Amino acid sequence: MEQTQTNKIDIRSLDLEQLRQYFVDRGEKAFRGNQIYEWLWKKGAHDFDDMTNISKSTRAFLDQHFVINHIRVDDMQRSSDGTIKNAVKLHDGLTVESVMIPTPTRTTACVSSQVGCSLNCEFCATARLKRMRNLNPDEIYDQVVAIDQQSRAYYNRPLSNIVFMGMGEPLMNYKNVIRSIDKITGDDGLGMSPKRITLSTSGVPKMIKKLADDRPKFNLALSLHSAIDEKRVKIMPFNEQFPLDDIKEALKYWYEKTGTRVTYEYVVWKGINDQMEDVQALVEFCKVIPCKVNIIEYNSIDDARFEQAATKAIDMYEHELEKNRIVVNIRRSRGKDIDAACGQLANKSS
Ligand code: SAH
C-alpha cells in the first residue's frame, strides 16, 4: 500500500478485493467496497464527499484513513493546431506533462509514465531532467481521464487513442504502466480497446521479453533512430548496455509470442543518419520481424548538434523502404508552438 506524507493510505493503491476485505474487517458489507471502487475508478471522484450513496459517517471515516491522490491540471496551453499541453501537478508537488492531439477523426492522448526520465537520449528535452520517480497507476490513469474530458469538451467526442510517448521510459516503470493499462481497458475503468493503445520504448531488451511473456493486447513501438550501433550509441548512450543485436533478439521473441508487428519510430537528422548506409541498415533491421516505420519530424530542443534532415533524405528513406515493401509513414509534428511535440516535454512552464 502506498503511504503518503500524512500517513494516510492512497486508497487507489488497493485493488477491489482489498477494498472489499477492508469493509468486511470493519464489520460492514463487502459491497461497500464495490461502491467505493466504482466512485474511485469509474466515476473519477476527487473527494470522499462526492460519494453521495455512501453514508456521511463512512465518508468521514474514509477521510480519516485514506487519501485520493488525484492529479490536478495546473496549466493548459492550447496550440494553434488544437493540440493541448497539460502541466499535471502530482500530490507531492512534482509536475509531469500530458498532451491531447486532435485530428479530424480522432483524439489521441500522449501520457507520461515517469517524472523525468532514466534514459539519456541526446535529442530529447525530457532527458535533461533526471528521473525523479515513477508515476503510480492512478496518476497515469488520471492523465487519460483528464484528456478524455478535454476531448469531450472541445470536440464533443471521447478520447480514441493513447500513446505512452510523454515523459519517461514506460518499460522502466513496468508494473505501474501495466496496471494503468488494465484500468484504462477494464470494464471497471474506462473500457477502452487495447488496440488503441501504443506503448513506446527506447528498447530495453529484457523488458521487451517480459512484456511479450505477458501477451499484451496493445501495440508496441520502438524508438530506433539508427540501425547502426556506433551511431545509435552516440545519440542514445544507453545503447551501450542494450546493443541492437540484443534488441533484435528481444523483438524476435516478441513476435514469436505475440504475432504482432512493431512500429519503429525514426527521426532523420542532418549529418547524423541521412546517408544511404543509414537507410540500408534500417532496411536490414526491418527484415528481423514484420514491422512498420514512422519517420517523425525532429522537434527542436535548442541543441546545435541536431537539425532536421533535408526533404531529399526523407524521400530517400521513403523510396528505399517502399522498394523493399516496408510500410512507412511520414509524420508531421503537432503542437510545436507550445513545446508539446515529442521530445519537447520538459516542464518549461513550471
Ligand atoms: N521513452 C520512450 C517514450 C518517450 S519518447 C521512447 O523512447 O520511446 C516518445 C518519442 O519521441 C520517441 O520515439 C522519442 O525517440 C521521440 N523523441 C524524443 N525527442 C524527440 C525530438 N526532439 N524530436 C522528435 N522526436 C523525439
PDB file of N, CA, C and O in Angstrom, residues 102-170:
ATOM      1  N   PRO A 102      -5.663  16.362 -31.303  1.00  0.00           N
ATOM      2  CA  PRO A 102      -6.855  16.082 -32.100  1.00  0.00           C
ATOM      3  C   PRO A 102      -6.551  16.024 -33.595  1.00  0.00           C
ATOM      4  O   PRO A 102      -5.692  16.762 -34.083  1.00  0.00           O
ATOM      5  N   THR A 103      -7.206  15.136 -34.328  1.00  0.00           N
ATOM      6  CA  THR A 103      -7.176  15.165 -35.795  1.00  0.00           C
ATOM      7  C   THR A 103      -8.663  15.239 -36.209  1.00  0.00           C
ATOM      8  O   THR A 103      -9.534  15.150 -35.333  1.00  0.00           O
ATOM      9  N   PRO A 104      -8.965  15.386 -37.492  1.00  0.00           N
ATOM     10  CA  PRO A 104     -10.392  15.474 -37.849  1.00  0.00           C
ATOM     11  C   PRO A 104     -11.206  14.271 -37.368  1.00  0.00           C
ATOM     12  O   PRO A 104     -12.376  14.399 -37.059  1.00  0.00           O
ATOM     13  N   THR A 105     -10.573  13.106 -37.284  1.00  0.00           N
ATOM     14  CA  THR A 105     -11.380  11.925 -36.944  1.00  0.00           C
ATOM     15  C   THR A 105     -11.115  11.338 -35.567  1.00  0.00           C
ATOM     16  O   THR A 105     -11.887  10.513 -35.091  1.00  0.00           O
ATOM     17  N   ARG A 106     -10.032  11.717 -34.923  1.00  0.00           N
ATOM     18  CA  ARG A 106      -9.783  11.110 -33.620  1.00  0.00           C
ATOM     19  C   ARG A 106      -9.026  12.023 -32.655  1.00  0.00           C
ATOM     20  O   ARG A 106      -8.442  13.018 -33.062  1.00  0.00           O
ATOM     21  N   THR A 107      -9.055  11.622 -31.385  1.00  0.00           N
ATOM     22  CA  THR A 107      -8.289  12.359 -30.378  1.00  0.00           C
ATOM     23  C   THR A 107      -7.301  11.399 -29.729  1.00  0.00           C
ATOM     24  O   THR A 107      -7.701  10.329 -29.256  1.00  0.00           O
ATOM     25  N   THR A 108      -6.041  11.769 -29.709  1.00  0.00           N
ATOM     26  CA  THR A 108      -5.012  10.931 -29.099  1.00  0.00           C
ATOM     27  C   THR A 108      -4.487  11.597 -27.829  1.00  0.00           C
ATOM     28  O   THR A 108      -4.254  12.804 -27.811  1.00  0.00           O
ATOM     29  N   ALA A 109      -4.319  10.783 -26.786  1.00  0.00           N
ATOM     30  CA  ALA A 109      -3.693  11.275 -25.551  1.00  0.00           C
ATOM     31  C   ALA A 109      -2.263  10.788 -25.528  1.00  0.00           C
ATOM     32  O   ALA A 109      -1.997   9.607 -25.761  1.00  0.00           O
ATOM     33  N   CYS A 110      -1.331  11.701 -25.253  1.00  0.00           N
ATOM     34  CA  CYS A 110       0.064  11.319 -25.088  1.00  0.00           C
ATOM     35  C   CYS A 110       0.366  11.476 -23.600  1.00  0.00           C
ATOM     36  O   CYS A 110       0.285  12.588 -23.071  1.00  0.00           O
ATOM     37  N   VAL A 111       0.665  10.368 -22.921  1.00  0.00           N
ATOM     38  CA  VAL A 111       0.789  10.428 -21.464  1.00  0.00           C
ATOM     39  C   VAL A 111       2.203  10.124 -20.973  1.00  0.00           C
ATOM     40  O   VAL A 111       2.976   9.444 -21.636  1.00  0.00           O
ATOM     41  N   SER A 112       2.506  10.628 -19.789  1.00  0.00           N
ATOM     42  CA  SER A 112       3.812  10.408 -19.170  1.00  0.00           C
ATOM     43  C   SER A 112       3.755   9.208 -18.238  1.00  0.00           C
ATOM     44  O   SER A 112       2.708   8.916 -17.645  1.00  0.00           O
ATOM     45  N   SER A 113       4.894   8.531 -18.086  1.00  0.00           N
ATOM     46  CA  SER A 113       4.948   7.371 -17.195  1.00  0.00           C
ATOM     47  C   SER A 113       5.932   7.562 -16.034  1.00  0.00           C
ATOM     48  O   SER A 113       5.901   6.824 -15.063  1.00  0.00           O
ATOM     49  N   GLN A 114       6.824   8.565 -16.154  1.00  0.00           N
ATOM     50  CA  GLN A 114       7.767   8.853 -15.070  1.00  0.00           C
ATOM     51  C   GLN A 114       7.900  10.370 -14.930  1.00  0.00           C
ATOM     52  O   GLN A 114       7.643  11.103 -15.886  1.00  0.00           O
ATOM     53  N   VAL A 115       8.328  10.815 -13.745  1.00  0.00           N
ATOM     54  CA  VAL A 115       8.690  12.225 -13.594  1.00  0.00           C
ATOM     55  C   VAL A 115      10.150  12.314 -14.005  1.00  0.00           C
ATOM     56  O   VAL A 115      11.020  11.739 -13.353  1.00  0.00           O
ATOM     57  N   GLY A 116      10.423  12.990 -15.122  1.00  0.00           N
ATOM     58  CA  GLY A 116      11.764  12.964 -15.695  1.00  0.00           C
ATOM     59  C   GLY A 116      11.960  11.649 -16.431  1.00  0.00           C
ATOM     60  O   GLY A 116      10.982  10.980 -16.788  1.00  0.00           O
ATOM     61  N   CYS A 117      13.207  11.261 -16.664  1.00  0.00           N
ATOM     62  CA  CYS A 117      13.452  10.009 -17.393  1.00  0.00           C
ATOM     63  C   CYS A 117      14.792   9.434 -16.967  1.00  0.00           C
ATOM     64  O   CYS A 117      15.729  10.172 -16.666  1.00  0.00           O
ATOM     65  N   SER A 118      14.865   8.091 -16.934  1.00  0.00           N
ATOM     66  CA  SER A 118      16.114   7.463 -16.513  1.00  0.00           C
ATOM     67  C   SER A 118      17.081   7.286 -17.677  1.00  0.00           C
ATOM     68  O   SER A 118      18.241   6.955 -17.484  1.00  0.00           O
ATOM     69  N   LEU A 119      16.601   7.487 -18.906  1.00  0.00           N
ATOM     70  CA  LEU A 119      17.477   7.315 -20.060  1.00  0.00           C
ATOM     71  C   LEU A 119      18.055   8.666 -20.473  1.00  0.00           C
ATOM     72  O   LEU A 119      17.697   9.696 -19.922  1.00  0.00           O
ATOM     73  N   ASN A 120      18.955   8.633 -21.451  1.00  0.00           N
ATOM     74  CA  ASN A 120      19.689   9.861 -21.736  1.00  0.00           C
ATOM     75  C   ASN A 120      19.787  10.146 -23.234  1.00  0.00           C
ATOM     76  O   ASN A 120      20.863  10.430 -23.739  1.00  0.00           O
ATOM     77  N   CYS A 121      18.665  10.064 -23.940  1.00  0.00           N
ATOM     78  CA  CYS A 121      18.672  10.363 -25.371  1.00  0.00           C
ATOM     79  C   CYS A 121      19.099  11.823 -25.560  1.00  0.00           C
ATOM     80  O   CYS A 121      18.494  12.728 -24.982  1.00  0.00           O
ATOM     81  N   GLU A 122      20.128  12.020 -26.369  1.00  0.00           N
ATOM     82  CA  GLU A 122      20.717  13.361 -26.511  1.00  0.00           C
ATOM     83  C   GLU A 122      19.767  14.373 -27.139  1.00  0.00           C
ATOM     84  O   GLU A 122      19.907  15.576 -26.946  1.00  0.00           O
ATOM     85  N   PHE A 123      18.806  13.887 -27.913  1.00  0.00           N
ATOM     86  CA  PHE A 123      17.927  14.788 -28.680  1.00  0.00           C
ATOM     87  C   PHE A 123      16.616  15.082 -27.967  1.00  0.00           C
ATOM     88  O   PHE A 123      15.729  15.718 -28.516  1.00  0.00           O
ATOM     89  N   CYS A 124      16.465  14.573 -26.732  1.00  0.00           N
ATOM     90  CA  CYS A 124      15.176  14.672 -26.042  1.00  0.00           C
ATOM     91  C   CYS A 124      15.249  15.623 -24.849  1.00  0.00           C
ATOM     92  O   CYS A 124      16.141  15.503 -24.006  1.00  0.00           O
ATOM     93  N   ALA A 125      14.307  16.553 -24.790  1.00  0.00           N
ATOM     94  CA  ALA A 125      14.304  17.551 -23.711  1.00  0.00           C
ATOM     95  C   ALA A 125      14.064  16.918 -22.340  1.00  0.00           C
ATOM     96  O   ALA A 125      14.616  17.359 -21.335  1.00  0.00           O
ATOM     97  N   THR A 126      13.257  15.855 -22.306  1.00  0.00           N
ATOM     98  CA  THR A 126      12.952  15.226 -21.012  1.00  0.00           C
ATOM     99  C   THR A 126      14.216  14.656 -20.370  1.00  0.00           C
ATOM    100  O   THR A 126      14.347  14.620 -19.147  1.00  0.00           O
ATOM    101  N   ALA A 127      15.170  14.220 -21.214  1.00  0.00           N
ATOM    102  CA  ALA A 127      16.401  13.621 -20.686  1.00  0.00           C
ATOM    103  C   ALA A 127      17.209  14.609 -19.857  1.00  0.00           C
ATOM    104  O   ALA A 127      18.056  14.219 -19.059  1.00  0.00           O
ATOM    105  N   ARG A 128      16.931  15.899 -20.041  1.00  0.00           N
ATOM    106  CA  ARG A 128      17.666  16.906 -19.262  1.00  0.00           C
ATOM    107  C   ARG A 128      17.184  16.959 -17.816  1.00  0.00           C
ATOM    108  O   ARG A 128      17.845  17.517 -16.947  1.00  0.00           O
ATOM    109  N   LEU A 129      15.993  16.423 -17.579  1.00  0.00           N
ATOM    110  CA  LEU A 129      15.506  16.326 -16.195  1.00  0.00           C
ATOM    111  C   LEU A 129      15.903  14.945 -15.713  1.00  0.00           C
ATOM    112  O   LEU A 129      15.673  13.975 -16.414  1.00  0.00           O
ATOM    113  N   LYS A 130      16.461  14.828 -14.549  1.00  0.00           N
ATOM    114  CA  LYS A 130      16.784  13.466 -14.119  1.00  0.00           C
ATOM    115  C   LYS A 130      15.494  12.763 -13.679  1.00  0.00           C
ATOM    116  O   LYS A 130      14.490  13.413 -13.403  1.00  0.00           O
ATOM    117  N   ARG A 131      15.564  11.436 -13.648  1.00  0.00           N
ATOM    118  CA  ARG A 131      14.365  10.723 -13.246  1.00  0.00           C
ATOM    119  C   ARG A 131      14.121  10.961 -11.761  1.00  0.00           C
ATOM    120  O   ARG A 131      15.006  10.733 -10.935  1.00  0.00           O
ATOM    121  N   MET A 132      12.949  11.480 -11.434  1.00  0.00           N
ATOM    122  CA  MET A 132      12.675  11.748 -10.022  1.00  0.00           C
ATOM    123  C   MET A 132      11.886  10.633  -9.370  1.00  0.00           C
ATOM    124  O   MET A 132      12.186  10.230  -8.279  1.00  0.00           O
ATOM    125  N   ARG A 133      10.857  10.171 -10.072  1.00  0.00           N
ATOM    126  CA  ARG A 133      10.172   8.984  -9.565  1.00  0.00           C
ATOM    127  C   ARG A 133       9.254   8.406 -10.641  1.00  0.00           C
ATOM    128  O   ARG A 133       8.981   9.059 -11.651  1.00  0.00           O
ATOM    129  N   ASN A 134       8.796   7.195 -10.386  1.00  0.00           N
ATOM    130  CA  ASN A 134       7.816   6.573 -11.269  1.00  0.00           C
ATOM    131  C   ASN A 134       6.439   7.120 -10.959  1.00  0.00           C
ATOM    132  O   ASN A 134       6.151   7.488  -9.813  1.00  0.00           O
ATOM    133  N   LEU A 135       5.575   7.153 -11.953  1.00  0.00           N
ATOM    134  CA  LEU A 135       4.189   7.516 -11.676  1.00  0.00           C
ATOM    135  C   LEU A 135       3.443   6.269 -11.209  1.00  0.00           C
ATOM    136  O   LEU A 135       3.734   5.150 -11.629  1.00  0.00           O
ATOM    137  N   ASN A 136       2.476   6.482 -10.329  1.00  0.00           N
ATOM    138  CA  ASN A 136       1.611   5.391  -9.878  1.00  0.00           C
ATOM    139  C   ASN A 136       0.555   5.117 -10.944  1.00  0.00           C
ATOM    140  O   ASN A 136       0.270   5.992 -11.764  1.00  0.00           O
ATOM    141  N   PRO A 137      -0.049   3.917 -10.910  1.00  0.00           N
ATOM    142  CA  PRO A 137      -1.063   3.604 -11.927  1.00  0.00           C
ATOM    143  C   PRO A 137      -2.177   4.655 -11.981  1.00  0.00           C
ATOM    144  O   PRO A 137      -2.600   5.055 -13.060  1.00  0.00           O
ATOM    145  N   ASP A 138      -2.601   5.123 -10.799  1.00  0.00           N
ATOM    146  CA  ASP A 138      -3.717   6.088 -10.815  1.00  0.00           C
ATOM    147  C   ASP A 138      -3.290   7.438 -11.397  1.00  0.00           C
ATOM    148  O   ASP A 138      -4.101   8.160 -11.968  1.00  0.00           O
ATOM    149  N   GLU A 139      -2.013   7.780 -11.280  1.00  0.00           N
ATOM    150  CA  GLU A 139      -1.551   9.057 -11.837  1.00  0.00           C
ATOM    151  C   GLU A 139      -1.487   9.002 -13.370  1.00  0.00           C
ATOM    152  O   GLU A 139      -1.692  10.010 -14.045  1.00  0.00           O
ATOM    153  N   ILE A 140      -1.225   7.817 -13.900  1.00  0.00           N
ATOM    154  CA  ILE A 140      -1.239   7.653 -15.356  1.00  0.00           C
ATOM    155  C   ILE A 140      -2.696   7.645 -15.834  1.00  0.00           C
ATOM    156  O   ILE A 140      -3.072   8.322 -16.787  1.00  0.00           O
ATOM    157  N   TYR A 141      -3.518   6.886 -15.108  1.00  0.00           N
ATOM    158  CA  TYR A 141      -4.937   6.787 -15.433  1.00  0.00           C
ATOM    159  C   TYR A 141      -5.606   8.166 -15.418  1.00  0.00           C
ATOM    160  O   TYR A 141      -6.371   8.520 -16.325  1.00  0.00           O
ATOM    161  N   ASP A 142      -5.297   8.967 -14.411  1.00  0.00           N
ATOM    162  CA  ASP A 142      -5.902  10.303 -14.298  1.00  0.00           C
ATOM    163  C   ASP A 142      -5.555  11.195 -15.495  1.00  0.00           C
ATOM    164  O   ASP A 142      -6.370  12.011 -15.918  1.00  0.00           O
ATOM    165  N   GLN A 143      -4.344  11.063 -16.033  1.00  0.00           N
ATOM    166  CA  GLN A 143      -3.979  11.865 -17.213  1.00  0.00           C
ATOM    167  C   GLN A 143      -4.913  11.524 -18.375  1.00  0.00           C
ATOM    168  O   GLN A 143      -5.347  12.400 -19.115  1.00  0.00           O
ATOM    169  N   VAL A 144      -5.210  10.218 -18.502  1.00  0.00           N
ATOM    170  CA  VAL A 144      -6.079   9.768 -19.588  1.00  0.00           C
ATOM    171  C   VAL A 144      -7.497  10.304 -19.380  1.00  0.00           C
ATOM    172  O   VAL A 144      -8.130  10.821 -20.316  1.00  0.00           O
ATOM    173  N   VAL A 145      -7.985  10.205 -18.149  1.00  0.00           N
ATOM    174  CA  VAL A 145      -9.343  10.688 -17.851  1.00  0.00           C
ATOM    175  C   VAL A 145      -9.441  12.190 -18.145  1.00  0.00           C
ATOM    176  O   VAL A 145     -10.403  12.656 -18.759  1.00  0.00           O
ATOM    177  N   ALA A 146      -8.411  12.947 -17.741  1.00  0.00           N
ATOM    178  CA  ALA A 146      -8.447  14.405 -17.953  1.00  0.00           C
ATOM    179  C   ALA A 146      -8.498  14.724 -19.452  1.00  0.00           C
ATOM    180  O   ALA A 146      -9.233  15.621 -19.877  1.00  0.00           O
ATOM    181  N   ILE A 147      -7.755  13.975 -20.253  1.00  0.00           N
ATOM    182  CA  ILE A 147      -7.742  14.251 -21.697  1.00  0.00           C
ATOM    183  C   ILE A 147      -9.052  13.791 -22.344  1.00  0.00           C
ATOM    184  O   ILE A 147      -9.572  14.439 -23.253  1.00  0.00           O
ATOM    185  N   ASP A 148      -9.620  12.716 -21.824  1.00  0.00           N
ATOM    186  CA  ASP A 148     -10.940  12.286 -22.315  1.00  0.00           C
ATOM    187  C   ASP A 148     -11.957  13.407 -22.080  1.00  0.00           C
ATOM    188  O   ASP A 148     -12.759  13.732 -22.962  1.00  0.00           O
ATOM    189  N   GLN A 149     -11.894  14.020 -20.909  1.00  0.00           N
ATOM    190  CA  GLN A 149     -12.828  15.117 -20.614  1.00  0.00           C
ATOM    191  C   GLN A 149     -12.573  16.323 -21.529  1.00  0.00           C
ATOM    192  O   GLN A 149     -13.508  16.954 -22.005  1.00  0.00           O
ATOM    193  N   GLN A 150     -11.297  16.602 -21.798  1.00  0.00           N
ATOM    194  CA  GLN A 150     -10.984  17.731 -22.694  1.00  0.00           C
ATOM    195  C   GLN A 150     -11.495  17.450 -24.113  1.00  0.00           C
ATOM    196  O   GLN A 150     -12.026  18.335 -24.781  1.00  0.00           O
ATOM    197  N   SER A 151     -11.350  16.198 -24.537  1.00  0.00           N
ATOM    198  CA  SER A 151     -11.816  15.840 -25.879  1.00  0.00           C
ATOM    199  C   SER A 151     -13.341  16.016 -25.980  1.00  0.00           C
ATOM    200  O   SER A 151     -13.864  16.511 -26.976  1.00  0.00           O
ATOM    201  N   ARG A 152     -14.029  15.604 -24.914  1.00  0.00           N
ATOM    202  CA  ARG A 152     -15.492  15.757 -24.908  1.00  0.00           C
ATOM    203  C   ARG A 152     -15.874  17.235 -24.895  1.00  0.00           C
ATOM    204  O   ARG A 152     -16.811  17.654 -25.571  1.00  0.00           O
ATOM    205  N   ALA A 153     -15.123  18.035 -24.133  1.00  0.00           N
ATOM    206  CA  ALA A 153     -15.462  19.453 -24.006  1.00  0.00           C
ATOM    207  C   ALA A 153     -15.173  20.219 -25.303  1.00  0.00           C
ATOM    208  O   ALA A 153     -15.977  21.034 -25.738  1.00  0.00           O
ATOM    209  N   TYR A 154     -14.029  19.949 -25.942  1.00  0.00           N
ATOM    210  CA  TYR A 154     -13.641  20.739 -27.114  1.00  0.00           C
ATOM    211  C   TYR A 154     -14.143  20.158 -28.435  1.00  0.00           C
ATOM    212  O   TYR A 154     -14.343  20.873 -29.393  1.00  0.00           O
ATOM    213  N   TYR A 155     -14.252  18.829 -28.493  1.00  0.00           N
ATOM    214  CA  TYR A 155     -14.581  18.201 -29.775  1.00  0.00           C
ATOM    215  C   TYR A 155     -15.837  17.335 -29.736  1.00  0.00           C
ATOM    216  O   TYR A 155     -16.152  16.669 -30.718  1.00  0.00           O
ATOM    217  N   ASN A 156     -16.511  17.328 -28.585  1.00  0.00           N
ATOM    218  CA  ASN A 156     -17.750  16.565 -28.492  1.00  0.00           C
ATOM    219  C   ASN A 156     -17.601  15.089 -28.808  1.00  0.00           C
ATOM    220  O   ASN A 156     -18.477  14.476 -29.412  1.00  0.00           O
ATOM    221  N   ARG A 157     -16.467  14.547 -28.475  1.00  0.00           N
ATOM    222  CA  ARG A 157     -16.269  13.112 -28.723  1.00  0.00           C
ATOM    223  C   ARG A 157     -15.282  12.579 -27.690  1.00  0.00           C
ATOM    224  O   ARG A 157     -14.440  13.331 -27.166  1.00  0.00           O
ATOM    225  N   PRO A 158     -15.387  11.284 -27.372  1.00  0.00           N
ATOM    226  CA  PRO A 158     -14.455  10.746 -26.378  1.00  0.00           C
ATOM    227  C   PRO A 158     -13.057  10.587 -26.961  1.00  0.00           C
ATOM    228  O   PRO A 158     -12.861  10.654 -28.174  1.00  0.00           O
ATOM    229  N   LEU A 159     -12.133  10.359 -26.079  1.00  0.00           N
ATOM    230  CA  LEU A 159     -10.761  10.057 -26.467  1.00  0.00           C
ATOM    231  C   LEU A 159     -10.755   8.756 -27.268  1.00  0.00           C
ATOM    232  O   LEU A 159     -11.474   7.828 -26.942  1.00  0.00           O
ATOM    233  N   SER A 160      -9.946   8.689 -28.342  1.00  0.00           N
ATOM    234  CA  SER A 160      -9.947   7.446 -29.115  1.00  0.00           C
ATOM    235  C   SER A 160      -8.648   6.650 -29.025  1.00  0.00           C
ATOM    236  O   SER A 160      -8.661   5.428 -29.119  1.00  0.00           O
ATOM    237  N   ASN A 161      -7.512   7.326 -28.838  1.00  0.00           N
ATOM    238  CA  ASN A 161      -6.221   6.611 -28.816  1.00  0.00           C
ATOM    239  C   ASN A 161      -5.324   7.111 -27.688  1.00  0.00           C
ATOM    240  O   ASN A 161      -5.449   8.258 -27.275  1.00  0.00           O
ATOM    241  N   ILE A 162      -4.427   6.235 -27.253  1.00  0.00           N
ATOM    242  CA  ILE A 162      -3.473   6.633 -26.213  1.00  0.00           C
ATOM    243  C   ILE A 162      -2.073   6.197 -26.626  1.00  0.00           C
ATOM    244  O   ILE A 162      -1.878   5.060 -27.065  1.00  0.00           O
ATOM    245  N   VAL A 163      -1.118   7.086 -26.500  1.00  0.00           N
ATOM    246  CA  VAL A 163       0.279   6.709 -26.728  1.00  0.00           C
ATOM    247  C   VAL A 163       1.098   7.014 -25.474  1.00  0.00           C
ATOM    248  O   VAL A 163       0.963   8.085 -24.889  1.00  0.00           O
ATOM    249  N   PHE A 164       1.921   6.056 -25.070  1.00  0.00           N
ATOM    250  CA  PHE A 164       2.832   6.275 -23.942  1.00  0.00           C
ATOM    251  C   PHE A 164       4.111   6.882 -24.503  1.00  0.00           C
ATOM    252  O   PHE A 164       5.143   6.230 -24.606  1.00  0.00           O
ATOM    253  N   MET A 165       3.987   8.140 -24.929  1.00  0.00           N
ATOM    254  CA  MET A 165       5.124   8.831 -25.550  1.00  0.00           C
ATOM    255  C   MET A 165       5.389  10.162 -24.876  1.00  0.00           C
ATOM    256  O   MET A 165       6.002  11.054 -25.462  1.00  0.00           O
ATOM    257  N   GLY A 166       4.903  10.313 -23.663  1.00  0.00           N
ATOM    258  CA  GLY A 166       5.188  11.527 -22.904  1.00  0.00           C
ATOM    259  C   GLY A 166       6.519  11.365 -22.195  1.00  0.00           C
ATOM    260  O   GLY A 166       7.432  10.706 -22.695  1.00  0.00           O
ATOM    261  N   MET A 167       6.609  11.936 -21.012  1.00  0.00           N
ATOM    262  CA  MET A 167       7.876  11.839 -20.279  1.00  0.00           C
ATOM    263  C   MET A 167       8.087  10.431 -19.740  1.00  0.00           C
ATOM    264  O   MET A 167       7.150   9.792 -19.260  1.00  0.00           O
ATOM    265  N   GLY A 168       9.353   9.990 -19.797  1.00  0.00           N
ATOM    266  CA  GLY A 168       9.695   8.729 -19.140  1.00  0.00           C
ATOM    267  C   GLY A 168       9.794   7.544 -20.069  1.00  0.00           C
ATOM    268  O   GLY A 168       9.392   7.597 -21.229  1.00  0.00           O
ATOM    269  N   GLU A 169      10.374   6.474 -19.537  1.00  0.00           N
ATOM    270  CA  GLU A 169      10.516   5.226 -20.277  1.00  0.00           C
ATOM    271  C   GLU A 169       9.530   4.225 -19.652  1.00  0.00           C
ATOM    272  O   GLU A 169       9.772   3.710 -18.550  1.00  0.00           O
ATOM    273  N   PRO A 170       8.425   3.949 -20.345  1.00  0.00           N
ATOM    274  CA  PRO A 170       7.379   3.113 -19.735  1.00  0.00           C
ATOM    275  C   PRO A 170       7.864   1.732 -19.283  1.00  0.00           C
ATOM    276  O   PRO A 170       7.388   1.213 -18.276  1.00  0.00           O
TER     277      PRO A 170
END
